[in-house]
Each structure stands twice: as C-alpha cells, then as structure tokens.
Amino acid sequence: YCIKMKTYRTRAYAKINIGLDVTGKRGDGYHLIDSVMQQIGLSDELIFSVRHDGKTVIRCSDPAVQVDESNLVCKAVRAMSEARPDMIPGLDIEIIKGIPVEAGLAGGSADGAAAINAVNEMFGLGMNRDELKTIGAKLGADIPFCLTGGTVRCEGIGEVLTPLRPLPDCSILIVKPRGGMSTKTVYSELDRMDPDHPDMGGVLAGIEEGSLRKICSSMGNILENVTVTQYPEIEEIKKYMNEHGALGSLMSGSGTS
C-alpha cells in the first residue's frame, strides 16, 4: 500500500429533511424514498491515523455510539478495503460527536461518508465521486447524499441524486428530545400503515421559486406518522415552534429531532 498522509482530520456534516416521502419497497426489502435533504453546519470531527497491523480501531466521545463492526465507519473502511485489496493498512479512528445519535440527522451516515473520503485521500486511491457513492449506497441510504452535500433531491434508495437550487437564506432551529428511534424500526412500522403522503411537489416548486414560505408550507415527513406515536412531544415541539414564529416545522428523517 501507498500512504499519502499518516493522519487525516475532517468534519462530517449533518443533514435535515425538508421533505420525506416513502414511495414503495423493493423486493430486497429496501424502501424507495423521495426526499429533499439539506446539509447543515452541525458536525462531528473525525481523526484518522495509520496503523500497520491491519486492524481498524474506533474510539468515540459518545458512549452511546457502538464502536464495533456495526459502526458505519468500520463498514466504510472495510468496503473500501474490499474495493482496493492490499492497498489499505489498519486505522486508528477517533470520532468526536457533535451530532446527536438517533436524531434523524444522518450522524452515522455522515461519519461513514467521511471515512470513505478519508481512505480515498490517505492512500491515494484516486476513486472518483461516482465510485465512492456506489460504495456508500451499499452501506446506507444517506451516505451518497453525505458525500455530495448541498441541497439535493434523493430518490431510489437514496442513490439517485438531483442537485437543487440552494435554500433561501434562513435560520434553522433544531430541537432534539430525549430518546431516539431506530431507522429500521420506523420503516418496519410504516409498512403496517397507510398514511397520507407529503406534498413533495410543493417543496420542489418552492425551492425552484426561491420561496421560503412556499417551501415551509409544503414541508412534510411521512415517517412522523410512526415516530410521533412513540414520542408525542414531537408534535408538541412542532406546535410550539409554529406558534412562536417558525415558518414551518417538521421532524427530520426517522427522528426524533
């Protein structure tokens, strides 16, 4: 293997959903989505250091984060190693969390995307953005977006990305209740329901027109139908926000933010 840099430090940025619909389910169990995602400034910091024993060791500032083989960072390193055999030694990885877990903010996916980029840069693999997104899509639906950033419409299982006009300048307030929801659990529960679908067309039209009011009046998240049953305070927070000057309020991802 060829080491381009012994240490790599980077930020992994969170996302929020401006709209999220589930349009179907594939035969392999993956759900089809139609979502508008926006990268935001809230971030984790990751520090990667080369080790020569072939092992990947992860440490995290948040004890709630599992640092075993189930961690998306570990999965990302393993996937990159499989894509470029004999080119990647071991890594020490430190994750300093700023993004809350089980919040619907793609903290785990952002970290996984950061790991994909780190391995590509540290060992000079020269893989292009499309190759990295293909690897990322196999690990998690939000990873291709996290590799892209900006304001993006995400379709398919998250791998079909259409860049959109940037959101109009605005302030965003995020509230994270205590407790979180497993994304897998939320989607499983949704399969048992027949909820109304959000107005994704209105969200997209508002972005194209640069109308913050139209975007906010159209926002919706189909997964709220599941998560609010477990966390009714989400509905209370939304109501409070809207009564105190917010143009719109919705849950991000599978929640609970």
mmCIF file with all atom_site columns, C-alpha atoms in Angstrom, residues 42-178:
data_model
loop_
_atom_site.group_PDB
_atom_site.id
_atom_site.type_symbol
_atom_site.label_atom_id
_atom_site.label_alt_id
_atom_site.label_comp_id
_atom_site.label_asym_id
_atom_site.label_entity_id
_atom_site.label_seq_id
_atom_site.pdbx_PDB_ins_code
_atom_site.Cartn_x
_atom_site.Cartn_y
_atom_site.Cartn_z
_atom_site.occupancy
_atom_site.B_iso_or_equiv
_atom_site.pdbx_formal_charge
_atom_site.auth_seq_id
_atom_site.auth_comp_id
_atom_site.auth_asym_id
_atom_site.auth_atom_id
_atom_site.pdbx_PDB_model_num
ATOM 1   C CA . LEU A 1 42  ? -23.740 20.825 12.774 1.00 0.00 ? 42  LEU A CA 1
ATOM 2   C CA . SER A 1 43  ? -20.898 18.293 12.591 1.00 0.00 ? 43  SER A CA 1
ATOM 3   C CA . ASP A 1 44  ? -18.780 15.512 14.047 1.00 0.00 ? 44  ASP A CA 1
ATOM 4   C CA . GLU A 1 45  ? -14.982 15.647 13.914 1.00 0.00 ? 45  GLU A CA 1
ATOM 5   C CA . LEU A 1 46  ? -13.063 12.548 12.825 1.00 0.00 ? 46  LEU A CA 1
ATOM 6   C CA . ILE A 1 47  ? -9.325  11.912 13.114 1.00 0.00 ? 47  ILE A CA 1
ATOM 7   C CA . PHE A 1 48  ? -7.765  9.029  11.154 1.00 0.00 ? 48  PHE A CA 1
ATOM 8   C CA . SER A 1 49  ? -4.258  7.712  11.856 1.00 0.00 ? 49  SER A CA 1
ATOM 9   C CA . VAL A 1 50  ? -2.433  4.902  10.052 1.00 0.00 ? 50  VAL A CA 1
ATOM 10  C CA . ARG A 1 51  ? -1.554  1.704  11.913 1.00 0.00 ? 51  ARG A CA 1
ATOM 11  C CA . HIS A 1 52  ? 0.347   -1.168 10.319 1.00 0.00 ? 52  HIS A CA 1
ATOM 12  C CA . ASP A 1 53  ? -1.242  -4.255 11.874 1.00 0.00 ? 53  ASP A CA 1
ATOM 13  C CA . GLY A 1 54  ? -4.264  -4.312 9.557  1.00 0.00 ? 54  GLY A CA 1
ATOM 14  C CA . LYS A 1 55  ? -6.708  -3.590 12.379 1.00 0.00 ? 55  LYS A CA 1
ATOM 15  C CA . THR A 1 56  ? -9.291  -0.787 12.446 1.00 0.00 ? 56  THR A CA 1
ATOM 16  C CA . VAL A 1 57  ? -9.863  0.577  15.936 1.00 0.00 ? 57  VAL A CA 1
ATOM 17  C CA . ILE A 1 58  ? -12.550 3.183  16.647 1.00 0.00 ? 58  ILE A CA 1
ATOM 18  C CA . ARG A 1 59  ? -12.948 5.404  19.704 1.00 0.00 ? 59  ARG A CA 1
ATOM 19  C CA . CYS A 1 60  ? -15.880 7.772  20.216 1.00 0.00 ? 60  CYS A CA 1
ATOM 20  C CA . SER A 1 61  ? -16.580 10.617 22.637 1.00 0.00 ? 61  SER A CA 1
ATOM 21  C CA . ASP A 1 62  ? -20.221 9.481  22.972 1.00 0.00 ? 62  ASP A CA 1
ATOM 22  C CA . PRO A 1 63  ? -20.527 6.186  24.887 1.00 0.00 ? 63  PRO A CA 1
ATOM 23  C CA . ALA A 1 64  ? -23.913 5.583  23.243 1.00 0.00 ? 64  ALA A CA 1
ATOM 24  C CA . VAL A 1 65  ? -22.165 5.022  19.901 1.00 0.00 ? 65  VAL A CA 1
ATOM 25  C CA . GLN A 1 66  ? -21.180 1.410  19.216 1.00 0.00 ? 66  GLN A CA 1
ATOM 26  C CA . VAL A 1 67  ? -17.567 1.150  18.046 1.00 0.00 ? 67  VAL A CA 1
ATOM 27  C CA . ASP A 1 68  ? -17.656 -2.434 16.784 1.00 0.00 ? 68  ASP A CA 1
ATOM 28  C CA . GLU A 1 69  ? -18.201 -3.929 13.317 1.00 0.00 ? 69  GLU A CA 1
ATOM 29  C CA . SER A 1 70  ? -21.741 -2.499 13.207 1.00 0.00 ? 70  SER A CA 1
ATOM 30  C CA . ASN A 1 71  ? -20.445 1.095  13.117 1.00 0.00 ? 71  ASN A CA 1
ATOM 31  C CA . LEU A 1 72  ? -20.813 2.643  9.654  1.00 0.00 ? 72  LEU A CA 1
ATOM 32  C CA . VAL A 1 73  ? -17.262 3.995  9.866  1.00 0.00 ? 73  VAL A CA 1
ATOM 33  C CA . CYS A 1 74  ? -15.954 0.457  10.305 1.00 0.00 ? 74  CYS A CA 1
ATOM 34  C CA . LYS A 1 75  ? -18.190 -0.784 7.485  1.00 0.00 ? 75  LYS A CA 1
ATOM 35  C CA . ALA A 1 76  ? -16.968 2.035  5.235  1.00 0.00 ? 76  ALA A CA 1
ATOM 36  C CA . VAL A 1 77  ? -13.299 1.206  5.836  1.00 0.00 ? 77  VAL A CA 1
ATOM 37  C CA . ARG A 1 78  ? -13.984 -2.477 5.197  1.00 0.00 ? 78  ARG A CA 1
ATOM 38  C CA . ALA A 1 79  ? -15.878 -1.696 1.961  1.00 0.00 ? 79  ALA A CA 1
ATOM 39  C CA . MET A 1 80  ? -13.033 0.484  0.712  1.00 0.00 ? 80  MET A CA 1
ATOM 40  C CA . SER A 1 81  ? -10.531 -2.284 1.590  1.00 0.00 ? 81  SER A CA 1
ATOM 41  C CA . GLU A 1 82  ? -12.585 -4.780 -0.421 1.00 0.00 ? 82  GLU A CA 1
ATOM 42  C CA . ALA A 1 83  ? -12.709 -2.377 -3.372 1.00 0.00 ? 83  ALA A CA 1
ATOM 43  C CA . ARG A 1 84  ? -8.921  -1.890 -3.311 1.00 0.00 ? 84  ARG A CA 1
ATOM 44  C CA . PRO A 1 85  ? -7.395  -5.061 -1.786 1.00 0.00 ? 85  PRO A CA 1
ATOM 45  C CA . ASP A 1 86  ? -3.835  -4.828 -0.399 1.00 0.00 ? 86  ASP A CA 1
ATOM 46  C CA . MET A 1 87  ? -3.874  -1.018 -0.597 1.00 0.00 ? 87  MET A CA 1
ATOM 47  C CA . ILE A 1 88  ? -5.162  -0.142 2.894  1.00 0.00 ? 88  ILE A CA 1
ATOM 48  C CA . PRO A 1 89  ? -3.457  -0.943 6.254  1.00 0.00 ? 89  PRO A CA 1
ATOM 49  C CA . GLY A 1 90  ? -5.168  -0.531 9.608  1.00 0.00 ? 90  GLY A CA 1
ATOM 50  C CA . LEU A 1 91  ? -6.556  2.712  11.010 1.00 0.00 ? 91  LEU A CA 1
ATOM 51  C CA . ASP A 1 92  ? -6.999  4.324  14.392 1.00 0.00 ? 92  ASP A CA 1
ATOM 52  C CA . ILE A 1 93  ? -10.165 6.437  14.189 1.00 0.00 ? 93  ILE A CA 1
ATOM 53  C CA . GLU A 1 94  ? -11.348 8.933  16.777 1.00 0.00 ? 94  GLU A CA 1
ATOM 54  C CA . ILE A 1 95  ? -14.904 10.285 16.475 1.00 0.00 ? 95  ILE A CA 1
ATOM 55  C CA . ILE A 1 96  ? -15.722 13.465 18.399 1.00 0.00 ? 96  ILE A CA 1
ATOM 56  C CA . LYS A 1 97  ? -19.505 13.666 18.314 1.00 0.00 ? 97  LYS A CA 1
ATOM 57  C CA . GLY A 1 98  ? -21.357 16.910 17.802 1.00 0.00 ? 98  GLY A CA 1
ATOM 58  C CA . ILE A 1 99  ? -24.376 15.342 16.053 1.00 0.00 ? 99  ILE A CA 1
ATOM 59  C CA . PRO A 1 100 ? -26.786 13.578 18.442 1.00 0.00 ? 100 PRO A CA 1
ATOM 60  C CA . VAL A 1 101 ? -27.469 9.893  17.808 1.00 0.00 ? 101 VAL A CA 1
ATOM 61  C CA . GLU A 1 102 ? -30.847 8.516  16.665 1.00 0.00 ? 102 GLU A CA 1
ATOM 62  C CA . ALA A 1 103 ? -31.919 12.028 15.753 1.00 0.00 ? 103 ALA A CA 1
ATOM 63  C CA . GLY A 1 104 ? -32.697 11.695 12.035 1.00 0.00 ? 104 GLY A CA 1
ATOM 64  C CA . LEU A 1 105 ? -29.705 13.944 11.260 1.00 0.00 ? 105 LEU A CA 1
ATOM 65  C CA . ALA A 1 106 ? -27.599 11.263 9.486  1.00 0.00 ? 106 ALA A CA 1
ATOM 66  C CA . GLY A 1 107 ? -24.779 11.437 12.023 1.00 0.00 ? 107 GLY A CA 1
ATOM 67  C CA . GLY A 1 108 ? -23.747 7.829  11.420 1.00 0.00 ? 108 GLY A CA 1
ATOM 68  C CA . SER A 1 109 ? -24.032 8.188  7.648  1.00 0.00 ? 109 SER A CA 1
ATOM 69  C CA . ALA A 1 110 ? -22.039 11.426 7.690  1.00 0.00 ? 110 ALA A CA 1
ATOM 70  C CA . ASP A 1 111 ? -19.280 9.661  9.630  1.00 0.00 ? 111 ASP A CA 1
ATOM 71  C CA . GLY A 1 112 ? -19.361 6.757  7.159  1.00 0.00 ? 112 GLY A CA 1
ATOM 72  C CA . ALA A 1 113 ? -19.066 9.172  4.228  1.00 0.00 ? 113 ALA A CA 1
ATOM 73  C CA . ALA A 1 114 ? -16.152 10.913 5.961  1.00 0.00 ? 114 ALA A CA 1
ATOM 74  C CA . ALA A 1 115 ? -14.413 7.541  6.340  1.00 0.00 ? 115 ALA A CA 1
ATOM 75  C CA . ILE A 1 116 ? -14.858 6.764  2.642  1.00 0.00 ? 116 ILE A CA 1
ATOM 76  C CA . ASN A 1 117 ? -13.305 10.115 1.707  1.00 0.00 ? 117 ASN A CA 1
ATOM 77  C CA . ALA A 1 118 ? -10.516 9.710  4.271  1.00 0.00 ? 118 ALA A CA 1
ATOM 78  C CA . VAL A 1 119 ? -9.424  6.296  2.976  1.00 0.00 ? 119 VAL A CA 1
ATOM 79  C CA . ASN A 1 120 ? -9.519  7.543  -0.620 1.00 0.00 ? 120 ASN A CA 1
ATOM 80  C CA . GLU A 1 121 ? -7.343  10.562 0.248  1.00 0.00 ? 121 GLU A CA 1
ATOM 81  C CA . MET A 1 122 ? -4.946  8.950  2.751  1.00 0.00 ? 122 MET A CA 1
ATOM 82  C CA . PHE A 1 123 ? -3.940  6.111  0.461  1.00 0.00 ? 123 PHE A CA 1
ATOM 83  C CA . GLY A 1 124 ? -4.197  7.919  -2.878 1.00 0.00 ? 124 GLY A CA 1
ATOM 84  C CA . LEU A 1 125 ? -6.767  5.502  -4.291 1.00 0.00 ? 125 LEU A CA 1
ATOM 85  C CA . GLY A 1 126 ? -7.903  8.015  -6.926 1.00 0.00 ? 126 GLY A CA 1
ATOM 86  C CA . MET A 1 127 ? -11.527 6.841  -6.864 1.00 0.00 ? 127 MET A CA 1
ATOM 87  C CA . ASN A 1 128 ? -13.948 9.352  -8.381 1.00 0.00 ? 128 ASN A CA 1
ATOM 88  C CA . ARG A 1 129 ? -17.112 10.685 -6.769 1.00 0.00 ? 129 ARG A CA 1
ATOM 89  C CA . ASP A 1 130 ? -19.391 8.215  -8.579 1.00 0.00 ? 130 ASP A CA 1
ATOM 90  C CA . GLU A 1 131 ? -17.295 5.231  -7.459 1.00 0.00 ? 131 GLU A CA 1
ATOM 91  C CA . LEU A 1 132 ? -17.385 6.456  -3.868 1.00 0.00 ? 132 LEU A CA 1
ATOM 92  C CA . LYS A 1 133 ? -21.159 6.983  -3.998 1.00 0.00 ? 133 LYS A CA 1
ATOM 93  C CA . THR A 1 134 ? -21.660 3.456  -5.371 1.00 0.00 ? 134 THR A CA 1
ATOM 94  C CA . ILE A 1 135 ? -19.760 2.035  -2.403 1.00 0.00 ? 135 ILE A CA 1
ATOM 95  C CA . GLY A 1 136 ? -21.625 4.333  0.001  1.00 0.00 ? 136 GLY A CA 1
ATOM 96  C CA . ALA A 1 137 ? -25.060 3.373  -1.334 1.00 0.00 ? 137 ALA A CA 1
ATOM 97  C CA . LYS A 1 138 ? -24.449 -0.256 -0.323 1.00 0.00 ? 138 LYS A CA 1
ATOM 98  C CA . LEU A 1 139 ? -23.827 0.820  3.271  1.00 0.00 ? 139 LEU A CA 1
ATOM 99  C CA . GLY A 1 140 ? -26.654 3.285  3.930  1.00 0.00 ? 140 GLY A CA 1
ATOM 100 C CA . ALA A 1 141 ? -29.297 5.305  2.100  1.00 0.00 ? 141 ALA A CA 1
ATOM 101 C CA . ASP A 1 142 ? -27.996 8.685  3.345  1.00 0.00 ? 142 ASP A CA 1
ATOM 102 C CA . ILE A 1 143 ? -24.307 8.126  2.573  1.00 0.00 ? 143 ILE A CA 1
ATOM 103 C CA . PRO A 1 144 ? -24.420 9.131  -1.130 1.00 0.00 ? 144 PRO A CA 1
ATOM 104 C CA . PHE A 1 145 ? -26.000 12.444 -0.093 1.00 0.00 ? 145 PHE A CA 1
ATOM 105 C CA . CYS A 1 146 ? -23.430 12.943 2.677  1.00 0.00 ? 146 CYS A CA 1
ATOM 106 C CA . LEU A 1 147 ? -20.692 12.528 0.050  1.00 0.00 ? 147 LEU A CA 1
ATOM 107 C CA . THR A 1 148 ? -22.358 15.244 -2.052 1.00 0.00 ? 148 THR A CA 1
ATOM 108 C CA . GLY A 1 149 ? -23.797 17.808 0.379  1.00 0.00 ? 149 GLY A CA 1
ATOM 109 C CA . GLY A 1 150 ? -25.740 20.930 -0.527 1.00 0.00 ? 150 GLY A CA 1
ATOM 110 C CA . THR A 1 151 ? -29.476 20.903 -1.294 1.00 0.00 ? 151 THR A CA 1
ATOM 111 C CA . VAL A 1 152 ? -30.403 17.684 -3.080 1.00 0.00 ? 152 VAL A CA 1
ATOM 112 C CA . ARG A 1 153 ? -33.420 15.622 -4.098 1.00 0.00 ? 153 ARG A CA 1
ATOM 113 C CA . CYS A 1 154 ? -32.745 11.975 -3.175 1.00 0.00 ? 154 CYS A CA 1
ATOM 114 C CA . GLU A 1 155 ? -34.722 9.179  -4.835 1.00 0.00 ? 155 GLU A CA 1
ATOM 115 C CA . GLY A 1 156 ? -34.474 5.413  -5.270 1.00 0.00 ? 156 GLY A CA 1
ATOM 116 C CA . ILE A 1 157 ? -32.975 4.036  -2.068 1.00 0.00 ? 157 ILE A CA 1
ATOM 117 C CA . GLY A 1 158 ? -31.079 7.310  -1.688 1.00 0.00 ? 158 GLY A CA 1
ATOM 118 C CA . GLU A 1 159 ? -28.591 6.802  -4.501 1.00 0.00 ? 159 GLU A CA 1
ATOM 119 C CA . VAL A 1 160 ? -30.381 8.847  -7.207 1.00 0.00 ? 160 VAL A CA 1
ATOM 120 C CA . LEU A 1 161 ? -29.292 12.422 -6.506 1.00 0.00 ? 161 LEU A CA 1
ATOM 121 C CA . THR A 1 162 ? -30.513 15.591 -8.224 1.00 0.00 ? 162 THR A CA 1
ATOM 122 C CA . PRO A 1 163 ? -28.819 18.837 -7.084 1.00 0.00 ? 163 PRO A CA 1
ATOM 123 C CA . LEU A 1 164 ? -31.310 21.652 -6.438 1.00 0.00 ? 164 LEU A CA 1
ATOM 124 C CA . ARG A 1 165 ? -31.075 25.410 -6.039 1.00 0.00 ? 165 ARG A CA 1
ATOM 125 C CA . PRO A 1 166 ? -29.721 26.327 -2.600 1.00 0.00 ? 166 PRO A CA 1
ATOM 126 C CA . LEU A 1 167 ? -32.339 27.021 0.057  1.00 0.00 ? 167 LEU A CA 1
ATOM 127 C CA . PRO A 1 168 ? -33.154 30.716 0.532  1.00 0.00 ? 168 PRO A CA 1
ATOM 128 C CA . ASP A 1 169 ? -31.157 32.265 3.373  1.00 0.00 ? 169 ASP A CA 1
ATOM 129 C CA . CYS A 1 170 ? -32.832 31.380 6.671  1.00 0.00 ? 170 CYS A CA 1
ATOM 130 C CA . SER A 1 171 ? -32.262 30.427 10.287 1.00 0.00 ? 171 SER A CA 1
ATOM 131 C CA . ILE A 1 172 ? -32.834 26.801 11.300 1.00 0.00 ? 172 ILE A CA 1
ATOM 132 C CA . LEU A 1 173 ? -33.600 25.705 14.851 1.00 0.00 ? 173 LEU A CA 1
ATOM 133 C CA . ILE A 1 174 ? -33.124 22.034 15.766 1.00 0.00 ? 174 ILE A CA 1
ATOM 134 C CA . VAL A 1 175 ? -34.682 20.556 18.899 1.00 0.00 ? 175 VAL A CA 1
ATOM 135 C CA . LYS A 1 176 ? -33.660 17.046 19.960 1.00 0.00 ? 176 LYS A CA 1
ATOM 136 C CA . PRO A 1 177 ? -35.953 15.422 22.551 1.00 0.00 ? 177 PRO A CA 1
ATOM 137 C CA . ARG A 1 178 ? -34.531 12.811 24.913 1.00 0.00 ? 178 ARG A CA 1
#
